[in-house]
Coordinates of C-alpha atoms in Angstrom, one line a residue:
M128 CA 15.1 0.5 0.0
K129 CA 16.5 1.4 -3.6
K130 CA 14.7 2.3 -6.7
L131 CA 16.7 3.0 -9.7
L132 CA 14.2 4.3 -11.9
S133 CA 14.3 5.1 -15.8
T134 CA 12.4 7.7 -17.0
L135 CA 12.0 7.9 -21.2
L136 CA 15.1 7.5 -22.9
V137 CA 13.9 10.7 -24.9
F138 CA 14.2 12.3 -21.8
A139 CA 18.2 13.0 -22.3
L140 CA 17.1 15.9 -24.1
L141 CA 15.8 17.9 -21.4
L142 CA 18.0 20.5 -20.3
S143 CA 15.4 23.6 -19.7
L144 CA 12.3 21.8 -18.5
T145 CA 9.5 23.9 -17.2
A146 CA 6.2 23.5 -15.7
C147 CA 4.9 25.9 -18.1
G148 CA 4.7 26.5 -21.8
P149 CA 3.2 29.4 -23.5
T150 CA -0.4 29.0 -24.7
P151 CA -0.6 27.5 -28.0
N152 CA -2.6 29.4 -31.5
D153 CA -5.8 28.0 -32.3
P154 CA -5.7 23.4 -31.8
T155 CA -4.4 22.2 -35.1
E156 CA -6.8 19.2 -34.1
T157 CA -9.1 17.2 -31.3
V158 CA -7.9 14.3 -30.1
A159 CA -10.4 11.5 -30.0
N160 CA -8.8 9.1 -27.7
P161 CA -4.7 10.5 -27.2
F162 CA -4.3 9.0 -24.0
T163 CA -5.1 4.9 -24.0
Q164 CA -2.8 3.1 -23.2
G165 CA -2.0 -0.7 -22.6
T166 CA 0.2 -2.1 -19.9
A167 CA 1.3 -5.6 -19.2
A168 CA 1.1 -4.7 -15.6
P169 CA 3.9 -5.8 -13.7
T170 CA 3.5 -7.2 -9.7
V171 CA 3.8 -4.2 -7.2
N172 CA 6.5 -4.8 -5.1
N173 CA 9.2 -3.0 -3.0
S174 CA 12.1 -5.1 -4.0
S175 CA 14.7 -2.9 -6.2
T176 CA 13.6 -2.4 -9.5
Q177 CA 14.8 -0.7 -13.0
A178 CA 12.0 0.0 -15.2
G179 CA 12.1 1.5 -18.9
S180 CA 9.9 3.5 -20.2
T181 CA 6.9 2.2 -22.6
T182 CA 5.8 3.2 -25.9
G183 CA 2.0 4.3 -26.4
A184 CA 1.2 1.7 -29.0
A185 CA -0.5 -1.5 -27.7
E186 CA 1.1 -4.0 -26.2
T187 CA -0.4 -7.8 -26.6
P188 CA -0.6 -9.1 -23.1
V189 CA 1.0 -11.8 -20.9
Q190 CA -1.4 -14.6 -19.6
N191 CA -3.2 -13.6 -16.3
A192 CA -1.9 -10.1 -16.7
H193 CA -3.6 -7.5 -15.2
S194 CA -4.1 -5.2 -18.3
R195 CA -5.7 -1.8 -18.6
H196 CA -5.8 1.2 -20.8
F197 CA -7.0 4.6 -19.1
G198 CA -6.8 8.6 -19.7
F199 CA -8.9 11.9 -20.4
K200 CA -11.0 11.4 -23.9
N201 CA -12.0 14.9 -24.9
T202 CA -8.4 16.8 -25.2
I203 CA -7.0 18.9 -28.1
K204 CA -3.6 18.6 -29.4
D205 CA -1.0 20.8 -30.4
D206 CA 2.6 20.7 -31.2
V207 CA 3.4 20.2 -27.7
S208 CA 0.7 17.8 -25.9
A209 CA -2.6 17.6 -25.3
Y210 CA -4.3 19.9 -23.0
Y211 CA -8.0 21.5 -22.4
A212 CA -8.3 24.9 -22.9
Y213 CA -9.8 27.1 -19.6
T214 CA -12.2 29.3 -20.1
G215 CA -14.1 29.7 -16.6
G216 CA -16.3 27.7 -14.4
E217 CA -16.3 23.7 -14.1
L218 CA -13.6 21.8 -16.6
H219 CA -15.7 18.8 -18.4
A220 CA -13.8 16.1 -18.9
Y221 CA -13.6 12.6 -20.3
F222 CA -11.8 9.7 -18.4
G223 CA -11.9 6.5 -20.6
F224 CA -10.9 3.2 -19.0
A225 CA -11.4 -0.5 -20.0
S226 CA -8.9 -3.1 -18.0
T227 CA -9.2 -7.8 -18.0
D228 CA -9.8 -7.4 -13.8
D229 CA -13.7 -7.2 -13.8
C230 CA -14.1 -3.9 -11.9
S231 CA -18.1 -3.6 -12.4
E232 CA -19.0 -4.4 -8.7
C233 CA -15.4 -3.2 -6.9
G234 CA -15.1 -0.5 -9.2
V235 CA -12.3 2.1 -10.4
G236 CA -11.8 5.6 -9.6
P237 CA -9.6 8.2 -10.4
L238 CA -7.3 10.5 -8.7
I239 CA -6.4 13.6 -10.5
Y240 CA -3.1 16.2 -10.1
L241 CA -3.2 19.6 -11.2
D242 CA 0.4 21.0 -11.1
G243 CA 1.2 18.5 -8.5
I244 CA -1.8 18.9 -5.9
P245 CA -4.9 16.5 -5.5
Q246 CA -8.0 17.9 -7.6
P247 CA -11.0 17.3 -6.6
Y248 CA -13.9 16.2 -9.1
K249 CA -17.4 15.0 -9.5
T250 CA -19.5 13.2 -11.5
D251 CA -23.0 13.2 -12.9
E252 CA -23.7 10.0 -9.8
E253 CA -22.1 11.7 -7.5
P254 CA -22.4 15.7 -7.6
W255 CA -20.3 16.8 -5.0
Y256 CA -16.7 17.2 -4.9
S257 CA -14.4 14.5 -3.6
Y258 CA -10.6 13.5 -4.6
L259 CA -12.1 9.8 -5.1
H260 CA -15.3 9.1 -7.2
L261 CA -16.1 5.1 -8.6
F262 CA -17.2 3.9 -12.0
Y263 CA -17.9 0.1 -12.8
P264 CA -17.3 -0.3 -16.2
A265 CA -17.8 -3.3 -18.5
Y266 CA -15.3 -6.7 -18.2
H267 CA -13.2 -7.7 -20.3
S268 CA -11.3 -10.7 -21.1
E269 CA -7.9 -11.4 -22.0
T270 CA -8.9 -11.7 -25.4
D271 CA -10.6 -8.7 -26.0
F272 CA -7.0 -7.3 -25.4
A273 CA -5.1 -9.5 -27.6
G274 CA -5.7 -7.8 -30.7
D275 CA -7.3 -4.8 -30.8
Y276 CA -7.7 -3.0 -27.5
P277 CA -11.4 -3.1 -27.2
T278 CA -13.6 0.4 -27.2
D279 CA -13.0 2.8 -23.6
E280 CA -15.7 3.0 -21.5
V281 CA -16.2 6.7 -21.2
F282 CA -17.1 8.4 -17.5
D283 CA -18.2 12.0 -17.5
L284 CA -15.4 14.2 -14.8
Y285 CA -16.5 18.0 -13.7
F286 CA -14.1 20.4 -11.9
V287 CA -12.7 24.1 -10.6
P288 CA -8.8 23.8 -10.6
V289 CA -7.3 24.2 -7.6
S290 CA -4.5 26.2 -9.1
G291 CA -3.9 28.3 -11.7
Q292 CA -4.4 31.5 -13.4
E293 CA -4.7 33.1 -16.4
G294 CA -1.4 32.7 -18.8
D295 CA -0.4 29.9 -16.7
A296 CA -0.1 26.5 -18.6
L297 CA -0.4 23.5 -16.1
E298 CA 0.3 19.5 -16.2
I299 CA -3.0 17.7 -15.3
S300 CA -2.6 13.7 -14.6
V301 CA -4.8 10.9 -13.4
T302 CA -3.9 7.1 -11.9
P303 CA -6.5 4.9 -11.0
V304 CA -7.0 3.2 -8.8
T305 CA -8.9 -0.5 -8.7
D306 CA -11.4 -2.1 -5.9
P307 CA -10.2 0.4 -3.2
Y308 CA -12.6 -0.5 -0.5
T309 CA -12.2 -4.5 -0.3
D310 CA -10.8 -5.9 3.1
P311 CA -6.9 -6.6 2.6
R312 CA -7.8 -9.5 4.6
D313 CA -10.3 -10.6 2.0
A314 CA -9.3 -14.5 0.5
L315 CA -10.9 -12.3 -2.2
F316 CA -8.7 -8.7 -2.3
N317 CA -5.7 -9.8 -4.8
R318 CA -8.3 -10.8 -7.4
Y319 CA -7.6 -6.8 -8.9
Y320 CA -4.5 -4.6 -9.7
H321 CA -5.1 -2.5 -7.2
V322 CA -2.9 0.5 -7.9
Q323 CA -1.3 1.7 -11.5
G324 CA 2.6 0.4 -10.8
F325 CA 5.4 1.3 -12.6
D326 CA 3.5 2.0 -15.8
R327 CA 2.8 5.0 -17.4
D328 CA 0.0 7.4 -15.8
A329 CA -1.4 9.6 -18.2
C330 CA -0.8 13.3 -19.2
A331 CA -1.9 16.6 -20.5
R332 CA -1.7 20.4 -20.1
I333 CA -4.4 23.1 -19.2
L334 CA -3.8 26.4 -20.5
F335 CA -5.9 28.8 -18.7
Q336 CA -7.6 31.3 -20.8
A337 CA -9.4 32.6 -17.2
T338 CA -8.6 32.5 -13.8
P339 CA -10.5 29.7 -12.0
P340 CA -12.8 31.1 -8.9
E341 CA -12.2 29.9 -4.9
L342 CA -13.0 26.5 -5.3
E343 CA -14.3 25.3 -2.2
L344 CA -12.5 22.1 -1.5
P345 CA -13.9 18.8 0.4
E346 CA -13.4 18.5 4.2
I347 CA -10.0 16.5 5.1
P348 CA -8.7 15.8 8.4
D349 CA -5.2 17.3 8.5
Q350 CA -3.3 14.9 9.5
V351 CA 0.2 16.3 8.6
L352 CA 2.3 17.3 12.1
S353 CA 4.9 19.0 10.2
H354 CA 7.5 18.4 7.3
T355 CA 11.2 19.6 6.4
V356 CA 12.9 19.3 3.4
T357 CA 16.5 19.2 3.2
Y358 CA 19.7 18.9 0.9
A359 CA 22.8 17.0 1.4
D360 CA 25.8 16.7 -1.0
E361 CA 25.3 12.5 -2.6
S362 CA 29.0 11.2 -3.2
S363 CA 27.1 8.6 -5.5
L364 CA 26.7 11.2 -8.4
Q365 CA 30.1 11.5 -8.4
T366 CA 30.3 7.9 -10.4
W367 CA 27.2 8.4 -12.5
T368 CA 28.3 9.8 -16.5
P369 CA 25.9 12.6 -18.2
E370 CA 23.7 10.5 -19.7
Q371 CA 22.4 9.2 -16.2
L372 CA 22.5 12.1 -15.3
R373 CA 19.4 12.9 -17.5
A374 CA 18.0 9.6 -17.8
F375 CA 18.0 8.0 -13.9
H376 CA 17.1 8.9 -11.0
E377 CA 17.1 7.1 -7.7
Y378 CA 14.3 7.6 -4.3
G379 CA 13.9 5.2 -1.4
Y380 CA 11.7 5.8 2.4
T381 CA 11.5 4.5 5.1
V382 CA 8.3 4.4 7.8
N383 CA 9.7 4.5 11.0
G384 CA 13.1 3.9 10.6
K385 CA 12.1 0.9 8.4
E386 CA 10.8 -0.3 5.0
W387 CA 7.9 -2.1 4.6
P388 CA 8.7 -6.0 5.1
G389 CA 5.7 -7.8 2.8
D390 CA 5.3 -7.7 -0.7
T391 CA 1.5 -8.8 -2.6
D392 CA 0.7 -11.6 -0.9
N393 CA 0.9 -10.2 2.4
W394 CA -0.1 -6.5 1.7
I395 CA -0.6 -5.8 5.4
W396 CA 2.3 -4.2 7.6
P397 CA 1.0 -4.9 11.1
G398 CA 2.1 -3.5 14.3
F399 CA 1.2 -0.1 14.2
D400 CA -1.0 1.9 17.1
Q401 CA -2.7 5.2 17.7
N402 CA 1.3 7.1 18.1
P403 CA 1.9 9.4 15.3
I404 CA 4.5 8.0 12.2
T405 CA 7.2 9.4 10.2
L406 CA 7.9 9.1 6.4
D407 CA 11.1 9.7 5.2
F408 CA 11.7 9.8 1.7
Y409 CA 14.4 10.5 -0.4
I410 CA 15.5 11.5 -4.3
Y411 CA 18.6 12.0 -6.3
G412 CA 19.5 12.5 -10.2
G413 CA 17.0 13.8 -12.4
S414 CA 17.4 17.2 -11.0
Y415 CA 15.4 18.7 -14.7
V416 CA 12.2 17.7 -13.0
N417 CA 10.1 19.2 -10.2
Y418 CA 7.5 17.1 -8.5
T419 CA 5.4 16.8 -5.6
L420 CA 5.2 14.3 -3.2
V421 CA 1.5 13.2 -2.3
C422 CA 0.5 10.5 1.2
Y423 CA -2.5 9.2 0.6
K424 CA -4.9 7.3 4.2
N425 CA -7.4 5.6 2.3
Y426 CA -7.5 7.1 -1.0
Q427 CA -7.6 10.1 1.0
P428 CA -4.5 12.8 1.2
I429 CA -3.1 13.7 4.6
S430 CA -3.5 17.3 4.0
I431 CA -4.8 19.8 1.4
D432 CA -3.2 23.1 3.5
P433 CA -1.6 24.9 0.9
E434 CA 1.5 24.9 3.7
D435 CA 1.7 21.2 3.6
I436 CA 2.1 20.3 -0.2
L437 CA 5.6 18.8 -0.4
Y438 CA 7.5 20.4 -3.2
V439 CA 10.6 18.3 -4.3
D440 CA 13.3 20.0 -5.8
V441 CA 15.7 17.6 -7.1
K442 CA 19.5 19.9 -7.1
D443 CA 22.9 18.5 -9.0
G444 CA 24.7 16.8 -7.2
Q445 CA 22.8 16.4 -4.3
R446 CA 20.2 14.6 -2.1
T447 CA 16.4 16.2 -1.5
K448 CA 15.3 14.3 1.8
I449 CA 11.7 14.9 2.9
Q450 CA 10.8 14.1 6.1
V451 CA 6.8 13.9 7.5
Q452 CA 5.6 13.3 11.0
I453 CA 1.7 12.1 10.3
D454 CA -1.2 11.6 12.8
M455 CA -2.1 7.9 13.0
S456 CA -5.2 8.8 16.3
D457 CA -7.6 7.9 13.4
F458 CA -6.0 4.4 13.4
D459 CA -6.8 1.3 16.4
G460 CA -5.9 -0.9 14.6
S461 CA -9.3 -2.9 14.1
T462 CA -9.5 -2.3 11.0
P463 CA -6.4 -1.8 8.4
I464 CA -5.6 1.5 6.6
S465 CA -4.0 1.8 2.8
F466 CA -1.1 3.9 2.6
M467 CA -0.3 5.2 -0.5
T468 CA 3.3 7.6 -1.2
V469 CA 2.9 9.4 -4.9
L470 CA 5.5 11.2 -6.7
V471 CA 3.8 13.3 -8.9
P472 CA 6.3 15.1 -12.1
R473 CA 5.0 18.8 -12.2
N474 CA 7.2 19.8 -15.8
L475 CA 7.4 16.5 -17.7
Q476 CA 5.8 18.6 -21.4
A477 CA 7.1 21.4 -22.3
Y478 CA 10.3 23.3 -22.8
E479 CA 10.4 26.8 -21.9
D480 CA 9.5 27.9 -26.0
G481 CA 6.5 25.7 -25.8
T482 CA 8.4 23.0 -28.1
S483 CA 8.0 19.7 -26.9
A484 CA 10.0 18.1 -24.2
F485 CA 9.5 14.7 -25.6
G486 CA 8.3 12.2 -28.7
D487 CA 5.2 10.6 -26.4
H488 CA 3.3 13.0 -24.8
Y489 CA 0.8 10.9 -23.2
G490 CA 2.9 9.1 -21.0
C491 CA 4.1 10.5 -17.8
R492 CA 7.1 8.7 -14.9
F493 CA 4.3 8.7 -12.5
E494 CA 5.9 6.6 -9.7
K495 CA 4.0 4.9 -6.8
V496 CA 7.2 5.0 -3.9
N497 CA 4.7 2.6 -1.8
F498 CA 1.4 1.0 -1.4
F499 CA 0.8 -1.2 1.8
Y500 CA -1.6 -1.4 4.6
F501 CA -1.1 -0.2 8.0
G502 CA -2.4 -3.1 10.7
G503 CA -2.8 -3.7 14.1
E504 CA -0.8 -6.2 16.3
E505 CA -0.1 -9.4 15.0
E506 CA -2.2 -12.0 16.4

């Protein structure tokens, strides 16, 4: 499967992008709601797609669209982007969310990444560290989204950064998942837009004025059996123009040598048992961006071992290939297991000198490589 995805056109100026920018002077202003965004969300599928950039302005959703906006609320803004100043201990962040999906009972939970690494957090209602907590915001109809967007409900998050030390400036991003625990065989499963598709996710930076203490991470089974990263010349890049090389990248994947055969009317990929699976992923183009590749089973990372972090370095003229073998011994086929792979950018916001890398600092090209459910044998 191939996906040719356009990043923001203004990325054409990105020639010397790095993951960190210098710590700015005193903040110029406090932003009440810098990350609020609206999306008339597309259907998640695995067909070939070219996704263009969107603007930060509110969009009028189409009829029956799954429209939402979300993001961090209590950031500070400088000339580069929005940021949090980390001074030690736990960082208190506000997550805002509103949607035409009725999440008041099914719940919505943010997945957070710091420097491309899954970031556990806790809440007032659930004061323990986890990679996913659920909130239950009020329902908003499409009429609410037709004009000015409704006011986000704000939820409190607390976390100790999993990466960074004093003097660093690392990117933090968030994406929501909706109704994560409904069985995909349920007739009501398709009521919700379950994962953010090809739209932008919200991002900021954390400027470290102190080195965080070591965090005792949640217990997560290590399900990565092995992984490799290799590089090979990519002949198709020879036909790309310089503008295409700056503005586009292409990636794809297979599981056990096959692409997911389903669509959003059939979320379950049957035929898996307890034998390990092999995910093969490739990417080329857009070599100024560094990523991580993060895999989830049932919305939990398949590993949090630092040795298992899948760093994705894209090289000029070459195809980066990542192969990871994943343990499936926890799967007996009786209940489908969700599987999601996310390509998380680590250095989209600032040039090395700290100046802004693109005009709209609040939207990240944050790709959901796949989302489906492993199933047992077909009945």
